[in-house]
N, CA, C and O atoms as a MOPAC input file, in Angstrom:
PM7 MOZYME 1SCF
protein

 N      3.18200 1     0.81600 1     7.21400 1
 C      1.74000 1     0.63600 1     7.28400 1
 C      1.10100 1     1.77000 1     8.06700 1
 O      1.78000 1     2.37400 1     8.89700 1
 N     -0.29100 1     2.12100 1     7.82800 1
 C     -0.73800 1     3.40200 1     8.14600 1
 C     -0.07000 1     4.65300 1     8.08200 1
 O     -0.64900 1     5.52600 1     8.72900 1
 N      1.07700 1     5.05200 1     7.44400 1
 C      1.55100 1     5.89800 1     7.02300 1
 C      0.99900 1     6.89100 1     5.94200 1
 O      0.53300 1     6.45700 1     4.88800 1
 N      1.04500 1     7.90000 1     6.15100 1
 C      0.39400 1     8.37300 1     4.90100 1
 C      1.34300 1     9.01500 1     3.81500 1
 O      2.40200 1     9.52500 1     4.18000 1
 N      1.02900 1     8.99800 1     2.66800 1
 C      1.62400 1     9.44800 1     1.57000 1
 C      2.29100 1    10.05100 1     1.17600 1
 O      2.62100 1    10.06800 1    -0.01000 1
 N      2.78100 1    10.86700 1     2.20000 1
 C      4.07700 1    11.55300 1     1.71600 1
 C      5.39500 1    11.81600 1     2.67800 1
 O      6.31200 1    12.63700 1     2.66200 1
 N      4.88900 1    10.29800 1     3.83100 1
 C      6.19500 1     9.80000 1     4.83200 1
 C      6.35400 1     8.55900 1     3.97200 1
 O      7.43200 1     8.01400 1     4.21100 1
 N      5.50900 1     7.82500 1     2.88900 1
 C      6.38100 1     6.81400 1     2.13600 1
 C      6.28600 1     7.59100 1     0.62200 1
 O      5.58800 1     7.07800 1    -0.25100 1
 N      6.74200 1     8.37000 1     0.46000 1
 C      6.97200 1     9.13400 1    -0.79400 1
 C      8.91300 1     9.42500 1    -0.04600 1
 O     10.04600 1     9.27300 1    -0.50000 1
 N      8.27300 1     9.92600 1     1.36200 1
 C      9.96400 1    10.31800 1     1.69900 1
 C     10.95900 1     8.69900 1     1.47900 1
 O     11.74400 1     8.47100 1     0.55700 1
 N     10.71100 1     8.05100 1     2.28300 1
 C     10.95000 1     6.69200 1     2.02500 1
 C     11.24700 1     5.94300 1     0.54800 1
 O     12.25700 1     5.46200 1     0.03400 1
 N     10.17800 1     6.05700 1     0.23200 1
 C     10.73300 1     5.82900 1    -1.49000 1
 C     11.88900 1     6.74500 1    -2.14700 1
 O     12.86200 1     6.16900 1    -2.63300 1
 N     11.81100 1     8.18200 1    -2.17900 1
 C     13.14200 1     8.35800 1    -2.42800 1
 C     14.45600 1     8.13900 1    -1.78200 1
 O     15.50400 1     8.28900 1    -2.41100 1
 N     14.42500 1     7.84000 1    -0.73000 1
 C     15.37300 1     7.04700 1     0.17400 1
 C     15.87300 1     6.01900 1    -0.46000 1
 O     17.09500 1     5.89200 1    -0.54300 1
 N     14.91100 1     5.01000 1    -1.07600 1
 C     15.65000 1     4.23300 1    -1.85900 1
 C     14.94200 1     2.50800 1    -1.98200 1
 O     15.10800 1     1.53600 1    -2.71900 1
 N     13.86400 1     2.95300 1    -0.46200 1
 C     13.11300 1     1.64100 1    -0.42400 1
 C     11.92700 1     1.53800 1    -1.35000 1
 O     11.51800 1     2.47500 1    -2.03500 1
 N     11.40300 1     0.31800 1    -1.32000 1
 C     11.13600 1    -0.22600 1    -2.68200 1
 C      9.44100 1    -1.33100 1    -2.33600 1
 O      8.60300 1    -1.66100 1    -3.17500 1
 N      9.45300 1    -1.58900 1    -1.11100 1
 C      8.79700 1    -2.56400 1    -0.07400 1
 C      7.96900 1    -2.15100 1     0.50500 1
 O      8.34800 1    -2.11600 1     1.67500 1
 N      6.88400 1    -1.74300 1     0.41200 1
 C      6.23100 1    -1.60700 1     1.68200 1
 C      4.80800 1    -2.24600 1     2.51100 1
 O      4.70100 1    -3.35000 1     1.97800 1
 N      3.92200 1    -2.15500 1     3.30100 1
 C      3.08300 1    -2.86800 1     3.58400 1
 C      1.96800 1    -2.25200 1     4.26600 1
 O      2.18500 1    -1.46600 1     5.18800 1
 N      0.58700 1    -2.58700 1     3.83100 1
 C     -0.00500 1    -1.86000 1     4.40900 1
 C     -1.37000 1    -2.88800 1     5.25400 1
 O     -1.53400 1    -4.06800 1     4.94400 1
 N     -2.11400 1    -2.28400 1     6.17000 1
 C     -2.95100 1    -3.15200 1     7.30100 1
 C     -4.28400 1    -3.29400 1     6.66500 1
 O     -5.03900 1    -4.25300 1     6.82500 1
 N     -4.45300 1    -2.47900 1     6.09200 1
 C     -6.36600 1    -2.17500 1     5.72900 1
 C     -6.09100 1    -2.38100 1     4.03300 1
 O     -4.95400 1    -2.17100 1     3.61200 1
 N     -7.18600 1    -2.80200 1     3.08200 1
 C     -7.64700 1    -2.83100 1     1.96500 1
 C     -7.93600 1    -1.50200 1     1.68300 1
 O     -7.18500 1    -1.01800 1     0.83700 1
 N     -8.77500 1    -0.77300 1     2.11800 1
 C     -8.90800 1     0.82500 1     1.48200 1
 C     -7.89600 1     1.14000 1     1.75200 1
 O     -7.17600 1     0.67400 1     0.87000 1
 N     -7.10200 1     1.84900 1     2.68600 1
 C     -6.16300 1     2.93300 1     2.67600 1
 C     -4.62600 1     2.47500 1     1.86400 1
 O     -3.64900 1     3.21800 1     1.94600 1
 N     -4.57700 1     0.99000 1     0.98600 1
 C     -3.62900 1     0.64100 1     0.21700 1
 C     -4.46400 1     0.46200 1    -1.32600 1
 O     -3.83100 1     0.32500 1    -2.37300 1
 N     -5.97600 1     0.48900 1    -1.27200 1
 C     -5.94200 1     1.19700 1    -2.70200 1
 C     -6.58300 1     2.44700 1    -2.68400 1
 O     -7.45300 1     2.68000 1    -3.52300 1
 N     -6.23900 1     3.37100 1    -1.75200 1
 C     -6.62300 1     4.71600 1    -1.80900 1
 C     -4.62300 1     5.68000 1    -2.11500 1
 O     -4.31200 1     6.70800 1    -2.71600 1
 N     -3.69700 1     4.52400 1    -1.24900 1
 C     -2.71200 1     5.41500 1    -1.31400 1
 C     -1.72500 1     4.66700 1    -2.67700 1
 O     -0.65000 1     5.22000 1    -2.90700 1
 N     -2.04000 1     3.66100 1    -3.38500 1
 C     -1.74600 1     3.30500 1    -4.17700 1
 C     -1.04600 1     3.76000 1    -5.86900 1
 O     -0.04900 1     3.54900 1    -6.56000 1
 N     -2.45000 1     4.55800 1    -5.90400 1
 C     -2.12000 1     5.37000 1    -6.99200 1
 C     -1.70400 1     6.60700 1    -7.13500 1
 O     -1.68200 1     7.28100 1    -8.16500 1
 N     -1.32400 1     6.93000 1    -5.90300 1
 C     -0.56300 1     8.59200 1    -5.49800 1
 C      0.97200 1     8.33100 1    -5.01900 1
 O      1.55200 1     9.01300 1    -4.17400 1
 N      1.56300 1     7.13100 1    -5.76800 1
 C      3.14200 1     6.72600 1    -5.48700 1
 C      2.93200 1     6.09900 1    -6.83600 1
 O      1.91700 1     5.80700 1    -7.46700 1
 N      4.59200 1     5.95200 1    -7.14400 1
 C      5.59100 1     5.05500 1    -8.06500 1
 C      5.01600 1     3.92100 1    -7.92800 1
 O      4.86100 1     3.39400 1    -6.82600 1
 N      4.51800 1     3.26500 1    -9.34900 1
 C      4.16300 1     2.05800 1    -9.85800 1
 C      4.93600 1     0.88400 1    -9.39600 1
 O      4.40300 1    -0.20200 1    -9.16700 1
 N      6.34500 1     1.14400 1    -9.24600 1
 C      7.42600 1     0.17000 1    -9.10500 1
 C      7.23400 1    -0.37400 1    -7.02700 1
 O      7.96600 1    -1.07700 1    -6.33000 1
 N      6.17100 1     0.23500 1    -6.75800 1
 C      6.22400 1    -0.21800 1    -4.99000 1
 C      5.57900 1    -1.54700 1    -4.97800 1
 O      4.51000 1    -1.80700 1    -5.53000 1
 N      6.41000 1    -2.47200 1    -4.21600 1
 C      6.62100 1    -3.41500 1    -4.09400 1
 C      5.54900 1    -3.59500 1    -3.20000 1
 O      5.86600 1    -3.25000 1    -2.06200 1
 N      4.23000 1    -4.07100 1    -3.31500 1
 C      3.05700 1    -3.40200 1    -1.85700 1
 C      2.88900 1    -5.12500 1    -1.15200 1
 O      2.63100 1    -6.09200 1    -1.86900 1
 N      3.04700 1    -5.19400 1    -0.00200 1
 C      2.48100 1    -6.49000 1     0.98900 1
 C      1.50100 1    -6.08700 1     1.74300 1
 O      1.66500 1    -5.19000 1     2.57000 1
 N      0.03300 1    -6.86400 1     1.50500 1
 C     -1.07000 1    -6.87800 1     2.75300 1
 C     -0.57400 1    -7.81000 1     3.55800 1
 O     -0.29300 1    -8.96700 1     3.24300 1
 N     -0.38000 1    -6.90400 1     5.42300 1
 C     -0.71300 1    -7.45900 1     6.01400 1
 C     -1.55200 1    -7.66600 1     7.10200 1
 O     -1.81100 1    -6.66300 1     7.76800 1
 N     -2.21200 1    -9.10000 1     7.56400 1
 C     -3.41200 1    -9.46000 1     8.03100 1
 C     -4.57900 1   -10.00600 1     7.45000 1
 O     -4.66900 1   -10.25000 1     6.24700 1
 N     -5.41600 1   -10.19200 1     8.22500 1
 C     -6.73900 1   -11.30700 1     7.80700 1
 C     -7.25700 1    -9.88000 1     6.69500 1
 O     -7.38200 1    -8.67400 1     6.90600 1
 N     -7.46700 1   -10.80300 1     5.40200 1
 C     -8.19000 1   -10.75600 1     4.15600 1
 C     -9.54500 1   -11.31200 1     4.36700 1
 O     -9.80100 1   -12.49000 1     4.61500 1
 N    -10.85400 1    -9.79400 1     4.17100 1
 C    -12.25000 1   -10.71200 1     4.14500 1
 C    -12.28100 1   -10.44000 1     2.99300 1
 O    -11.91200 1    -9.45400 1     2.35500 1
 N    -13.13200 1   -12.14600 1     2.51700 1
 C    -13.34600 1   -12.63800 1     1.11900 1
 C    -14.31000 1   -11.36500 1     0.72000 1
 O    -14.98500 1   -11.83600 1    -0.19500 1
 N    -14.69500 1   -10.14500 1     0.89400 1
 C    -15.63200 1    -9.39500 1     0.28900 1
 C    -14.56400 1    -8.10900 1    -0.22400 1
 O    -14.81100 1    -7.27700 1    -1.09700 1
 N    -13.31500 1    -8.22600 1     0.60400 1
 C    -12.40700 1    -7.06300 1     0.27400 1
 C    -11.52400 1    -7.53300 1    -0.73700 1
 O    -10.90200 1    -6.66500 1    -1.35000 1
 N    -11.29500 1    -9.01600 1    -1.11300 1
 C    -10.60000 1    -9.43600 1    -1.89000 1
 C    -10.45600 1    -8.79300 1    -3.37500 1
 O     -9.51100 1    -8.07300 1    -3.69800 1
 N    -11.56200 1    -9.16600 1    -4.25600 1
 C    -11.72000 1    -8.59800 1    -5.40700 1
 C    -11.35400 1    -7.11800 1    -5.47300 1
 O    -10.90600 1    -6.81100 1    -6.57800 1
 N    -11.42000 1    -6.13400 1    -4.61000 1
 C    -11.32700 1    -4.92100 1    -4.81000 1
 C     -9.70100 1    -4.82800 1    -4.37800 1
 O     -9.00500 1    -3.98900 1    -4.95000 1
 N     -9.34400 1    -5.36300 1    -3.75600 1
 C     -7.61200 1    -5.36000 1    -3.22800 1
 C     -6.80800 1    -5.98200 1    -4.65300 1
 O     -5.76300 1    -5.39500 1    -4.93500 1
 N     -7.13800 1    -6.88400 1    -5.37000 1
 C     -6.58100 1    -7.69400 1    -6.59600 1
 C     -7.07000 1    -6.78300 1    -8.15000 1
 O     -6.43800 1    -6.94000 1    -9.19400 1
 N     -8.22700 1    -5.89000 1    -8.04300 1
 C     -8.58000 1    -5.08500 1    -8.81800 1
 C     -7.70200 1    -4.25200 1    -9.22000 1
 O     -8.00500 1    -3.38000 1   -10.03400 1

């Protein structure tokens, strides 16, 4: 979590598969600049206004 994109790019080729991130933007900002196959967990309080855009 809060990592940026190309310390879990290193990670993913490592072999992990899991990862998790704290905030709604910066997991659909770093989302689409990695492998489809990442396994993504929010964690922490979800506001009902960030929802739709996190499930989008």
């Amino acid at each position: 979590k809060t990592k940026p994109v190309g310390v879990i790019r290193g990670v993913y080729d490592a072999g992990h598969r899991c990862f998790g991130e704290n905030y709604v933007q910066e997991l659909i900002d770093k989302a689409p600049q990695l492998p489809e196959d990442i396994e993504w967990h929010f964690i922490g309080n979800l506001q009902s206004n960030k929802a739709k855009a996190l499930l989008g």
